[in-house]
JSON list of C-alpha atoms in Angstrom, two decimals:
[
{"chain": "A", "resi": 1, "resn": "UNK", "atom": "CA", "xyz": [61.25, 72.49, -6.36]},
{"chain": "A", "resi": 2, "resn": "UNK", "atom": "CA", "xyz": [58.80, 69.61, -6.76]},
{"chain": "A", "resi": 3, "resn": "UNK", "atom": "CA", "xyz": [58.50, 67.01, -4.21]},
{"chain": "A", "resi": 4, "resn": "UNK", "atom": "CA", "xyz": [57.32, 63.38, -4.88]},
{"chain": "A", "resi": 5, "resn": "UNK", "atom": "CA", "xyz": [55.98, 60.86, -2.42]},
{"chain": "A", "resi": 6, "resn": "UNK", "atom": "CA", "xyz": [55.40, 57.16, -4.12]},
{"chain": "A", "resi": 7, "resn": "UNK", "atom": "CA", "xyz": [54.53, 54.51, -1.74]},
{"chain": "A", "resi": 8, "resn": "UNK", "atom": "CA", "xyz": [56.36, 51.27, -1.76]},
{"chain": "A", "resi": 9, "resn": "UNK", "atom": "CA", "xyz": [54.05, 49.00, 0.21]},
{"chain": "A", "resi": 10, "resn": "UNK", "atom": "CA", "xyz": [53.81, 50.49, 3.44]},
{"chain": "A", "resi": 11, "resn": "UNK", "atom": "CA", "xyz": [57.56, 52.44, 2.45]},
{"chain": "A", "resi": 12, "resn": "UNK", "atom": "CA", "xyz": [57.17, 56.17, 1.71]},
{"chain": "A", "resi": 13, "resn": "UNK", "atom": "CA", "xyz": [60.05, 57.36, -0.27]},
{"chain": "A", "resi": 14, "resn": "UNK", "atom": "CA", "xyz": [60.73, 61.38, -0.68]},
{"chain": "A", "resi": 15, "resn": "UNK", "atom": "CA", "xyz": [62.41, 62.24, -3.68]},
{"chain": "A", "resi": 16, "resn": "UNK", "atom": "CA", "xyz": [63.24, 65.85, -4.83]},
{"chain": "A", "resi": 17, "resn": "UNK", "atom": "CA", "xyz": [63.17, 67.57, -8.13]},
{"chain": "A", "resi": 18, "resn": "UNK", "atom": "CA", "xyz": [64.61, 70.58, -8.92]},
{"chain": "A", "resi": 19, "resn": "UNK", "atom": "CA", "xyz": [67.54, 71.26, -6.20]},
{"chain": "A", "resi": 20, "resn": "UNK", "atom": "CA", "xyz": [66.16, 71.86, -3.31]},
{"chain": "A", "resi": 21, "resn": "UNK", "atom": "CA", "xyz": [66.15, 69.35, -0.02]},
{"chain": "A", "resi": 22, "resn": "UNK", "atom": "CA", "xyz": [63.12, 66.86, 0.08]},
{"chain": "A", "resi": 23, "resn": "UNK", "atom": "CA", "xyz": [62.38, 68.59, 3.72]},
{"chain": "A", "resi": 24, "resn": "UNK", "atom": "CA", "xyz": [61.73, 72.54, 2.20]},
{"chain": "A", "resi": 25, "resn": "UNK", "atom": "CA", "xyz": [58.48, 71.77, 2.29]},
{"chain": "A", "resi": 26, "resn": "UNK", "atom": "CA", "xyz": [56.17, 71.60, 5.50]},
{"chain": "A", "resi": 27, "resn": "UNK", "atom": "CA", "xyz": [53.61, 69.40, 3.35]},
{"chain": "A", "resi": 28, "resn": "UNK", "atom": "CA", "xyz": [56.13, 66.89, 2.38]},
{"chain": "A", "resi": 29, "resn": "UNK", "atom": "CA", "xyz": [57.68, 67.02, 6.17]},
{"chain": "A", "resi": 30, "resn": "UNK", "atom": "CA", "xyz": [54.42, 66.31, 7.52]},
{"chain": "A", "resi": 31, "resn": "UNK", "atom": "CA", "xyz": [53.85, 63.12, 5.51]},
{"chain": "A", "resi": 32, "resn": "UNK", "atom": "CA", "xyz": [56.90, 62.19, 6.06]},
{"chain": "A", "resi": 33, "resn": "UNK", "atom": "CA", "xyz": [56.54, 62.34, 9.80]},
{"chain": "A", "resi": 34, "resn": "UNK", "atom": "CA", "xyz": [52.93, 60.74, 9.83]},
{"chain": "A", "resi": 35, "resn": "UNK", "atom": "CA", "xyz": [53.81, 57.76, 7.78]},
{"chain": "A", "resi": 36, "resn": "UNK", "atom": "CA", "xyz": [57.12, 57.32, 10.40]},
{"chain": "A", "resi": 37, "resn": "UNK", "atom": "CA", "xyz": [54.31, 57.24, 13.02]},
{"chain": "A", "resi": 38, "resn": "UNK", "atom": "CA", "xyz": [52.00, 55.52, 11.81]},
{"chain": "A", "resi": 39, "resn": "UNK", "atom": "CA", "xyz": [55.18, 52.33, 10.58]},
{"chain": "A", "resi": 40, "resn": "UNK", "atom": "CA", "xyz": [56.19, 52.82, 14.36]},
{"chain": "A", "resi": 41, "resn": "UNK", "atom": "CA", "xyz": [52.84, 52.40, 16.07]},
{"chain": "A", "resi": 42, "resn": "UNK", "atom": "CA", "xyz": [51.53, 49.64, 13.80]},
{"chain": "A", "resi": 43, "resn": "UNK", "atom": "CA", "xyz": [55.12, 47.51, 13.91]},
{"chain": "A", "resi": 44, "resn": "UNK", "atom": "CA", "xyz": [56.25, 48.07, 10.24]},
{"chain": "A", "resi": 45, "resn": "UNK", "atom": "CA", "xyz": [59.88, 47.99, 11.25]},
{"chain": "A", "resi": 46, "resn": "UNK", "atom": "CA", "xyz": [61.27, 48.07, 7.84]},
{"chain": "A", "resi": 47, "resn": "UNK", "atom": "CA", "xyz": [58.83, 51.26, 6.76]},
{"chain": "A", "resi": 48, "resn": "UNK", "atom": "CA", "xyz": [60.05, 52.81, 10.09]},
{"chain": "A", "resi": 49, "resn": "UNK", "atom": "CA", "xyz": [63.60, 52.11, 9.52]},
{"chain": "A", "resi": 50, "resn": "UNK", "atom": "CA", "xyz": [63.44, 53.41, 5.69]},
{"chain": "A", "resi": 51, "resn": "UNK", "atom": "CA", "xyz": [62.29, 56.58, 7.11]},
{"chain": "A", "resi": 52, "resn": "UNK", "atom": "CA", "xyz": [64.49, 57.29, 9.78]},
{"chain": "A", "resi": 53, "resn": "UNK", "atom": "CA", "xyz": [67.69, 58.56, 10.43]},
{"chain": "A", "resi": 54, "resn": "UNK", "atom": "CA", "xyz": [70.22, 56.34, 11.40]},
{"chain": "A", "resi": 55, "resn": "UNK", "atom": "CA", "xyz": [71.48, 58.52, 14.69]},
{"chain": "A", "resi": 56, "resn": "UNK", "atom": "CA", "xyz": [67.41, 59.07, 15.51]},
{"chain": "A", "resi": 57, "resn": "UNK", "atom": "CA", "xyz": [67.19, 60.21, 18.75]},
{"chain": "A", "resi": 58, "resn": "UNK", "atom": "CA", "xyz": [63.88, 59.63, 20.95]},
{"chain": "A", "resi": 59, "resn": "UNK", "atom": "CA", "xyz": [62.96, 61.34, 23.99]},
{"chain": "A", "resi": 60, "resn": "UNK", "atom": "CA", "xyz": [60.15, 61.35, 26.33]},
{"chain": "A", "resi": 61, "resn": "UNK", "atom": "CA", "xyz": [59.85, 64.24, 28.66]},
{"chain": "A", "resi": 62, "resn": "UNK", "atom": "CA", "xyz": [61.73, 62.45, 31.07]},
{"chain": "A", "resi": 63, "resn": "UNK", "atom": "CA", "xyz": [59.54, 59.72, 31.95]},
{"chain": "A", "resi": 64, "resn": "UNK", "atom": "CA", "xyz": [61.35, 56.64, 30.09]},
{"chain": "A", "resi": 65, "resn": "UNK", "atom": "CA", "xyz": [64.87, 56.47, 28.87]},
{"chain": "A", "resi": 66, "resn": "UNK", "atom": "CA", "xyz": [66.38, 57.71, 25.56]},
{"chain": "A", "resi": 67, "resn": "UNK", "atom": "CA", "xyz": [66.55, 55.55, 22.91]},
{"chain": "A", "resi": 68, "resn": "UNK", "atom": "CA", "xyz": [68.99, 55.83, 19.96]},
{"chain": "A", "resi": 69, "resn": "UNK", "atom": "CA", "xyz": [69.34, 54.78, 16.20]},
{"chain": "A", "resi": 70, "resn": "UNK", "atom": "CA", "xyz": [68.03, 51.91, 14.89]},
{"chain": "A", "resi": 71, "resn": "UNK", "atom": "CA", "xyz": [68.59, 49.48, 17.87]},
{"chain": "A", "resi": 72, "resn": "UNK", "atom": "CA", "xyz": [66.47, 51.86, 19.88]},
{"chain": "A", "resi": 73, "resn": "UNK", "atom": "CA", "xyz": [63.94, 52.44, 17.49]},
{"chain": "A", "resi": 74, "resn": "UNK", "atom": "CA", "xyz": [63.43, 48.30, 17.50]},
{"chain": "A", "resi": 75, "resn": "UNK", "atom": "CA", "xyz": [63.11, 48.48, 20.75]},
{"chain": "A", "resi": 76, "resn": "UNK", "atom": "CA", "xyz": [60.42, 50.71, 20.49]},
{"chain": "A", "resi": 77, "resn": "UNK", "atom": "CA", "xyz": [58.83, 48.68, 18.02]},
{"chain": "A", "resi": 78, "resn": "UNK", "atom": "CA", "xyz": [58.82, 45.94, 20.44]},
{"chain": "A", "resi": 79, "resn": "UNK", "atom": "CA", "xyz": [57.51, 48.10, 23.11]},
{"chain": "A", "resi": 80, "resn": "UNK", "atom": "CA", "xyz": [54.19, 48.57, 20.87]},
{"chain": "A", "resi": 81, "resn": "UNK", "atom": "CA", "xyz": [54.53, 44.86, 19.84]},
{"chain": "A", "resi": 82, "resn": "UNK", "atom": "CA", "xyz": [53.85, 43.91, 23.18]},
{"chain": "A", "resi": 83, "resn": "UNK", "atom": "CA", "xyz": [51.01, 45.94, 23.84]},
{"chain": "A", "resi": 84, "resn": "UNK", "atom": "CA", "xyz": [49.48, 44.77, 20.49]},
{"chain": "A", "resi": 85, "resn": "UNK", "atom": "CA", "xyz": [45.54, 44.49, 21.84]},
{"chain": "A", "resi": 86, "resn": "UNK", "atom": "CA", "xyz": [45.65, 46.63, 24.31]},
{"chain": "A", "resi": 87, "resn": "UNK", "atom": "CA", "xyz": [46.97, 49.74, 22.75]},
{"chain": "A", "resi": 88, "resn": "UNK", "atom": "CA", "xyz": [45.73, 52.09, 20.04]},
{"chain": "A", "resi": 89, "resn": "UNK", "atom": "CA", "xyz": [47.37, 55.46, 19.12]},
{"chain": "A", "resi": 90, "resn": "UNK", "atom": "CA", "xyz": [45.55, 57.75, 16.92]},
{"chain": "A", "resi": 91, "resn": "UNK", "atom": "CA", "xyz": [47.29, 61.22, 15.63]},
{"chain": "A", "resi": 92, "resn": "UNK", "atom": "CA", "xyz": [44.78, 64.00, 15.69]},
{"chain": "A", "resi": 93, "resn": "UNK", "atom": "CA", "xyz": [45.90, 66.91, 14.20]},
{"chain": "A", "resi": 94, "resn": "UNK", "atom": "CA", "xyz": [49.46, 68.15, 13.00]},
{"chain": "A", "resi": 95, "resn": "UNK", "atom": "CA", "xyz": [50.92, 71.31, 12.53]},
{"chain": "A", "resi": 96, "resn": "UNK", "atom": "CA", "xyz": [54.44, 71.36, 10.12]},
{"chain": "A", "resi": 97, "resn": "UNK", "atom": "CA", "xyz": [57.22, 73.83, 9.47]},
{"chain": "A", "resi": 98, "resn": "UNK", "atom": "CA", "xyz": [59.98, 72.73, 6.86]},
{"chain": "A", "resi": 99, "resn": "UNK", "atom": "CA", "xyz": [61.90, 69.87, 9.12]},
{"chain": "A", "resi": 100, "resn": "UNK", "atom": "CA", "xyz": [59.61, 70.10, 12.20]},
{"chain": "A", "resi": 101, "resn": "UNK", "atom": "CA", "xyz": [56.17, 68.50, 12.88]},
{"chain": "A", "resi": 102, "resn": "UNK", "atom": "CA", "xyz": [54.04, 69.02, 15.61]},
{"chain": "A", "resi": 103, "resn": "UNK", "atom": "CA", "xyz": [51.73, 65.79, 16.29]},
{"chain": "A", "resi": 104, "resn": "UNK", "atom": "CA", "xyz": [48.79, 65.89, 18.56]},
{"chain": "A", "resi": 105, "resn": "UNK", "atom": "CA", "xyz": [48.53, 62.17, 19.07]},
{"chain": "A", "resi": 106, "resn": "UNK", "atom": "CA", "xyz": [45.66, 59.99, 21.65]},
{"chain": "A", "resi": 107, "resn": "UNK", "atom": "CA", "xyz": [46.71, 56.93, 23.28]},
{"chain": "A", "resi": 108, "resn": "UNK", "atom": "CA", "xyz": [44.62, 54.71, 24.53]},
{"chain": "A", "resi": 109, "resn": "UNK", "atom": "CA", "xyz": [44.79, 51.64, 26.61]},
{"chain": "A", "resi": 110, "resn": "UNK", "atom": "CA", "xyz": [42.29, 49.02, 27.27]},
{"chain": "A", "resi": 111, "resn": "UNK", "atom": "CA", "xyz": [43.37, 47.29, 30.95]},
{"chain": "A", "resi": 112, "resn": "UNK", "atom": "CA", "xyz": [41.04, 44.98, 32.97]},
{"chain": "A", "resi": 113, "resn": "UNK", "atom": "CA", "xyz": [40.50, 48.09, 35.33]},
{"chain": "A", "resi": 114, "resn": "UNK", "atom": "CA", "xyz": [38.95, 49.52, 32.43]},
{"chain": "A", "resi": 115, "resn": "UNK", "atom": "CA", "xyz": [40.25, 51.83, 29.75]},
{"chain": "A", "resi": 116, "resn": "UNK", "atom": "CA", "xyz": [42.36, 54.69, 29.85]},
{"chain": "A", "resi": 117, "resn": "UNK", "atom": "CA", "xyz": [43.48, 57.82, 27.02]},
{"chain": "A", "resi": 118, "resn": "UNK", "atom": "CA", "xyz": [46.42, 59.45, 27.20]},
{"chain": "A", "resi": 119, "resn": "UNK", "atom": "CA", "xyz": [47.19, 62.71, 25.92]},
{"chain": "A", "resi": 120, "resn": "UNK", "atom": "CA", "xyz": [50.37, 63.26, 23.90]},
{"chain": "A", "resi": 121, "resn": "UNK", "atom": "CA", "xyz": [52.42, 65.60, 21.53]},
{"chain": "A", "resi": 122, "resn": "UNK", "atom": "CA", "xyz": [54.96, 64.72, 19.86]},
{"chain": "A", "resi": 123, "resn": "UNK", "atom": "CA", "xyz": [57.21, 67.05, 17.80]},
{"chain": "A", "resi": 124, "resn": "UNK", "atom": "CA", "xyz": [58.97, 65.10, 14.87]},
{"chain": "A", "resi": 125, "resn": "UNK", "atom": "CA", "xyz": [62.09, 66.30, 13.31]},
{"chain": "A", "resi": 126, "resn": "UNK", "atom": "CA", "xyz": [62.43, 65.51, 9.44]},
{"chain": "A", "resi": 127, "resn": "UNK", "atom": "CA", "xyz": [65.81, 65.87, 7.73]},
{"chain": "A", "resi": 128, "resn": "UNK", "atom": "CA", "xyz": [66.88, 65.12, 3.99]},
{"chain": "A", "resi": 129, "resn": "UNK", "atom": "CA", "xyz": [63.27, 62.99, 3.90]},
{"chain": "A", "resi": 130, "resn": "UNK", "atom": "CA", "xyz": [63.94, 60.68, 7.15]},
{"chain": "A", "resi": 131, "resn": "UNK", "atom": "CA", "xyz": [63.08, 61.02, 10.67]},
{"chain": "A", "resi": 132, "resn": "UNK", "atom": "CA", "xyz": [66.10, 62.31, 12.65]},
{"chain": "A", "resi": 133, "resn": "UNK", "atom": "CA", "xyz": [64.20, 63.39, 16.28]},
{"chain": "A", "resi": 134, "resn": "UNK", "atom": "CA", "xyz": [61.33, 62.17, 18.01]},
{"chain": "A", "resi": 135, "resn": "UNK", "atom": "CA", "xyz": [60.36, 64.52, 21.10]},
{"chain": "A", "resi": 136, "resn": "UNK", "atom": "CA", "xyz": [57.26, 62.80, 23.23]},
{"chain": "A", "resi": 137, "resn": "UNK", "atom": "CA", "xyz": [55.49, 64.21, 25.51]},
{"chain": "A", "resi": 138, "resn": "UNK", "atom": "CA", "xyz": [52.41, 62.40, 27.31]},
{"chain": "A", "resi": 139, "resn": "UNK", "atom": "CA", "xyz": [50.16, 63.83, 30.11]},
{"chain": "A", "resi": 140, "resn": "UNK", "atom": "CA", "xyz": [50.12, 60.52, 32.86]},
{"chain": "A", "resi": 141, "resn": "UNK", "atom": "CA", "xyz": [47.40, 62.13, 35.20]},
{"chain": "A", "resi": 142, "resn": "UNK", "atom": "CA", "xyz": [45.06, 59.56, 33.57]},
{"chain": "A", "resi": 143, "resn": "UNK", "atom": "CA", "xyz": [47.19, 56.91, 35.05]},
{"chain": "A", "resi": 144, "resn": "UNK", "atom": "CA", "xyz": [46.72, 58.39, 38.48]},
{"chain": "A", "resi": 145, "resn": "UNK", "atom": "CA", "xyz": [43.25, 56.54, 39.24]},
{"chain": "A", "resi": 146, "resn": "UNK", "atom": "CA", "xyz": [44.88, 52.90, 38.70]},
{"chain": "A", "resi": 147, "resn": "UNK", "atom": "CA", "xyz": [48.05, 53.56, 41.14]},
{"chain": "A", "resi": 148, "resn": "UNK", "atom": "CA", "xyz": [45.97, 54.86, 44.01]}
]
């Protein structure tokens, strides 16, 4: 199986040769799942879009609500939007398996209080080359010096 990546702008398309699914291999799964970061986090909604499922499903360890398909992944979109300037988000490391990446991501926040990282993971679920899960999962204890 050979899998090609050709970038369209800021659009990465996944197309397969040979047979097998565009998400066999953990390479092409983790590109896949960086560039669907990266479009999310820097407000490319129609690179984000292009690489996700329709029915993706985000979750965040219980501290916001789920959001679903592409109405929800706007409205993430417009969540970063609005912190624009005062938010950066950096992925550090991943780890990928065929359909599943693991992203070790930094956020951090500049508030007049001063700034602020949080630590997050995210685990990304690729399917038949588009985004079809996004797991998050932030430690808030930084937070815990602004609320007292």
């Amino acid at each position: 199986m050979f899998n090609l990546l050709s970038f369209t702008g800021n659009v990465v398309r996944v197309c397969s040769r040979g047979g097998g699914s565009v998400d066999d291999d953990a390479e092409s799964t983790r590109r896949i799942a960086e560039a669907w970061m990266e479009a999310v986090t820097s407000g490319d909604e129609e690179a984000a879009i292009a690489l996700s499922s329709p029915s993706i499903v985000y979750t965040n360890g219980g501290h916001v609500r789920r959001y679903e398909g592409y109405d929800g992944l706007r409205d993430i979109i417009e969540d970063f939007a609005r912190l624009s300037g005062f938010l950066s988000v950096a992925v550090l490391s991943a780890v990928a398996e065929p359909g599943i990446v693991a992203l070790k991501r930094r956020e951090r926040y500049t508030l007049p209080e001063g700034g602020v990282e949080i630590p997050a993971c995210s685990f990304v679920e690729v399917a038949d080359g588009v985004v079809t899960l996004w797991a998050d999962y932030k430690d808030l204890q930084p937070l815990d010096r602004f609320s007292a």
